[in-house]
Short mmCIF file of C-alpha atoms in Angstrom, two decimals:
data_model
loop_
_atom_site.label_atom_id
_atom_site.label_comp_id
_atom_site.label_asym_id
_atom_site.label_seq_id
_atom_site.Cartn_x
_atom_site.Cartn_y
_atom_site.Cartn_z
CA MET R 22 0.00 0.00 0.00
CA LYS R 23 2.84 2.38 0.88
CA LYS R 24 4.45 1.57 -2.45
CA ALA R 25 1.27 2.57 -4.37
CA ILE R 26 1.04 5.87 -2.48
CA ILE R 27 4.67 6.67 -3.21
CA ILE R 28 4.25 5.82 -6.92
CA CYS R 29 1.10 8.03 -7.14
CA PHE R 30 2.95 10.86 -5.43
CA LEU R 31 5.89 10.59 -7.85
CA VAL R 32 3.57 10.49 -10.89
CA PHE R 33 1.66 13.61 -9.73
CA PHE R 34 4.90 15.35 -8.82
CA SER R 35 6.36 14.58 -12.27
CA LEU R 36 3.19 15.81 -13.99
CA GLY R 37 3.37 18.99 -11.92
CA ILE R 38 6.98 19.58 -12.98
CA LEU R 39 6.07 19.00 -16.65
CA PHE R 40 3.14 21.40 -16.35
CA ILE R 41 5.39 24.10 -14.90
CA LEU R 42 8.00 23.56 -17.62
CA PHE R 43 5.48 23.85 -20.47
CA PHE R 44 3.13 26.46 -19.07
CA GLY R 45 5.21 28.21 -16.42
CA LYS R 46 6.32 31.06 -18.65
CA THR R 47 2.84 31.78 -19.99
CA LYS R 48 1.52 35.07 -18.69
CA ILE R 49 -2.12 36.02 -18.70
CA LYS R 50 -2.44 39.55 -19.96
CA LYS R 51 -5.07 41.74 -18.47
CA ASN R 52 -7.19 43.58 -20.98
CA THR R 53 -6.80 47.14 -19.81
CA SER R 54 -8.49 48.60 -22.88
CA MET R 55 -12.02 47.28 -22.51
CA LYS R 56 -14.02 49.45 -24.86
CA VAL R 57 -17.46 50.53 -23.78
CA TYR R 58 -19.98 50.74 -26.61
CA LEU R 59 -22.53 53.44 -25.88
CA TYR R 60 -25.70 54.03 -27.88
CA GLU R 61 -24.76 57.68 -28.36
CA ASP R 62 -21.48 56.63 -30.03
CA SER R 63 -23.09 54.23 -32.49
CA PRO R 64 -23.14 55.01 -36.23
CA LEU R 65 -26.94 54.70 -36.08
CA TYR R 66 -27.16 57.54 -33.59
CA LYS R 67 -24.32 59.73 -34.89
CA LYS R 68 -24.73 59.34 -38.66
CA ILE R 69 -28.46 58.80 -39.03
CA LEU R 70 -30.50 60.04 -36.10
CA GLN R 71 -28.45 63.11 -35.15
CA LYS R 72 -27.89 64.35 -38.68
CA ASN R 73 -31.42 64.00 -39.98
CA ASP R 74 -34.35 66.39 -39.70
CA THR R 75 -36.80 64.21 -41.60
CA VAL R 76 -38.88 61.17 -40.74
CA ILE R 77 -36.81 57.99 -40.45
CA TYR R 78 -38.04 54.41 -40.15
CA ILE R 79 -35.86 51.89 -38.33
CA ASN R 80 -37.15 48.46 -39.29
CA MET R 81 -36.16 45.67 -36.89
CA TRP R 82 -35.90 42.31 -38.62
CA ALA R 83 -34.57 38.76 -38.37
CA SER R 84 -33.97 36.17 -41.06
CA PHE R 85 -36.15 33.63 -39.24
CA SER R 86 -39.16 35.99 -39.22
CA PRO R 87 -41.12 36.10 -42.49
CA ASP R 88 -43.28 38.85 -40.96
CA SER R 89 -40.28 41.15 -40.54
CA ILE R 90 -39.20 40.62 -44.16
CA GLU R 91 -42.78 41.30 -45.27
CA ARG R 92 -42.81 44.49 -43.17
CA TYR R 93 -39.59 45.64 -44.87
CA GLN R 94 -41.08 45.03 -48.32
CA GLU R 95 -44.19 46.97 -47.35
CA LEU R 96 -42.20 49.93 -46.00
CA ILE R 97 -40.04 50.35 -49.11
CA LYS R 98 -43.07 50.53 -51.42
CA ASP R 99 -43.30 54.21 -50.54
CA LYS R 100 -40.09 55.54 -52.11
CA LYS R 101 -40.36 58.77 -50.07
CA LYS R 102 -39.75 56.92 -46.80
CA LYS R 103 -36.22 56.73 -45.42
CA VAL R 104 -36.08 53.13 -44.23
CA TYR R 105 -33.09 51.65 -42.42
CA ASN R 106 -32.98 47.98 -41.49
CA PHE R 107 -31.49 46.65 -38.28
CA SER R 108 -31.32 42.95 -37.45
CA VAL R 109 -31.85 41.63 -33.94
CA GLN R 110 -29.59 38.69 -34.79
CA ASP R 111 -25.90 38.85 -33.94
CA ASP R 112 -24.44 36.33 -36.41
CA SER R 113 -22.89 38.38 -39.22
CA VAL R 114 -22.81 35.41 -41.63
CA ILE R 115 -26.57 34.88 -41.28
CA ILE R 116 -27.22 38.62 -41.57
CA LYS R 117 -25.14 38.92 -44.77
CA LYS R 118 -26.91 35.93 -46.37
CA ALA R 119 -30.36 37.32 -45.52
CA ILE R 120 -29.48 40.80 -46.82
CA LYS R 121 -28.45 39.26 -50.13
CA LYS R 122 -31.38 36.82 -50.26
CA TYR R 123 -34.05 39.46 -49.61
CA GLY R 124 -32.30 42.34 -51.41
CA MET R 125 -32.42 44.46 -48.30
CA GLU R 126 -31.16 47.96 -48.90
CA ASN R 127 -29.99 50.36 -46.22
CA ASP R 128 -29.18 47.66 -43.69
CA ILE R 129 -27.15 49.20 -40.90
CA THR R 130 -26.68 46.14 -38.69
CA LEU R 131 -23.11 45.25 -39.61
CA GLU R 132 -21.72 48.75 -39.16
CA ASN R 133 -23.42 48.88 -35.75
CA ILE R 134 -22.71 45.29 -34.66
CA ASP R 135 -20.50 46.35 -31.73
CA TYR R 136 -23.28 48.63 -30.51
CA GLN R 137 -26.12 46.20 -31.18
CA LYS R 138 -26.83 45.34 -27.55
CA GLU R 139 -26.98 49.01 -26.54
CA ILE R 140 -29.11 49.97 -29.53
CA LEU R 141 -31.61 47.21 -28.80
CA LYS R 142 -31.65 48.17 -25.13
CA ASN R 143 -32.39 51.80 -26.01
CA LEU R 144 -35.00 51.14 -28.68
CA TYR R 145 -36.75 48.35 -26.81
CA PHE R 146 -36.51 50.18 -23.48
CA ASP R 147 -39.91 48.86 -22.44
CA SER R 148 -38.79 45.26 -22.92
CA TYR R 149 -35.37 45.28 -21.27
CA PHE R 150 -34.83 45.00 -17.58
CA SER R 151 -32.03 43.80 -15.35
CA ILE R 152 -32.00 41.49 -12.37
CA GLY R 153 -28.54 41.79 -10.87
CA ILE R 154 -26.13 40.99 -13.68
CA VAL R 155 -28.71 39.15 -15.80
CA GLN R 156 -30.43 41.09 -18.56
CA ILE R 157 -33.76 39.86 -19.81
CA SER R 158 -35.12 40.92 -23.16
CA SER R 159 -38.25 40.25 -25.13
CA THR R 160 -37.23 41.78 -28.43
CA ARG R 161 -40.38 41.70 -30.54
CA ILE R 162 -40.19 41.56 -34.29
CA PRO R 163 -41.29 42.81 -36.62
CA LYS R 164 -41.13 46.21 -35.06
CA THR R 165 -40.59 49.57 -36.70
CA PHE R 166 -39.49 52.71 -34.92
CA ILE R 167 -40.35 56.06 -36.44
CA PHE R 168 -38.08 58.98 -35.63
CA GLU R 169 -38.94 62.54 -36.51
CA LYS R 170 -36.35 65.26 -35.99
CA GLN R 171 -34.19 62.92 -33.91
CA MET R 172 -37.03 61.97 -31.54
CA LEU R 173 -38.82 58.64 -31.34
CA LYS R 174 -42.42 59.42 -32.31
CA LYS R 175 -44.03 56.05 -32.73
CA ASP R 176 -43.37 52.33 -32.93
CA PHE R 177 -45.49 49.57 -34.35
#
């Protein structure tokens, strides 16, 4: 029995030495430049909402929602409307495929992808709430937000 304990000790000791030799010089770097993505810094806010004095439609869509694609097609029938599309999905490959498949013009999702969480939180303010560190969201689609002179006027 003593022999088995000694052998186990030597095996674990040897494995510990090997671990230190292979991984001992590895340093974990702290990310000191954690960027904060604020809604007010997003291209949606800075380039579209702040710089426009007309009526703007922000159409929320997802590739898995035929209703949201149908809403988009209905909105663009009126050529006078300024319609921008924003996906609630966060997979850029799926978003790119859907944009191409449905011929979606003025999609602003990819240029705002880093800000997506903050944009959704600000637009769907009635549906987001936090419990401690957990955020709960019921992002409804299709949903269209109408902005007039930089202010949210209506959503449907």
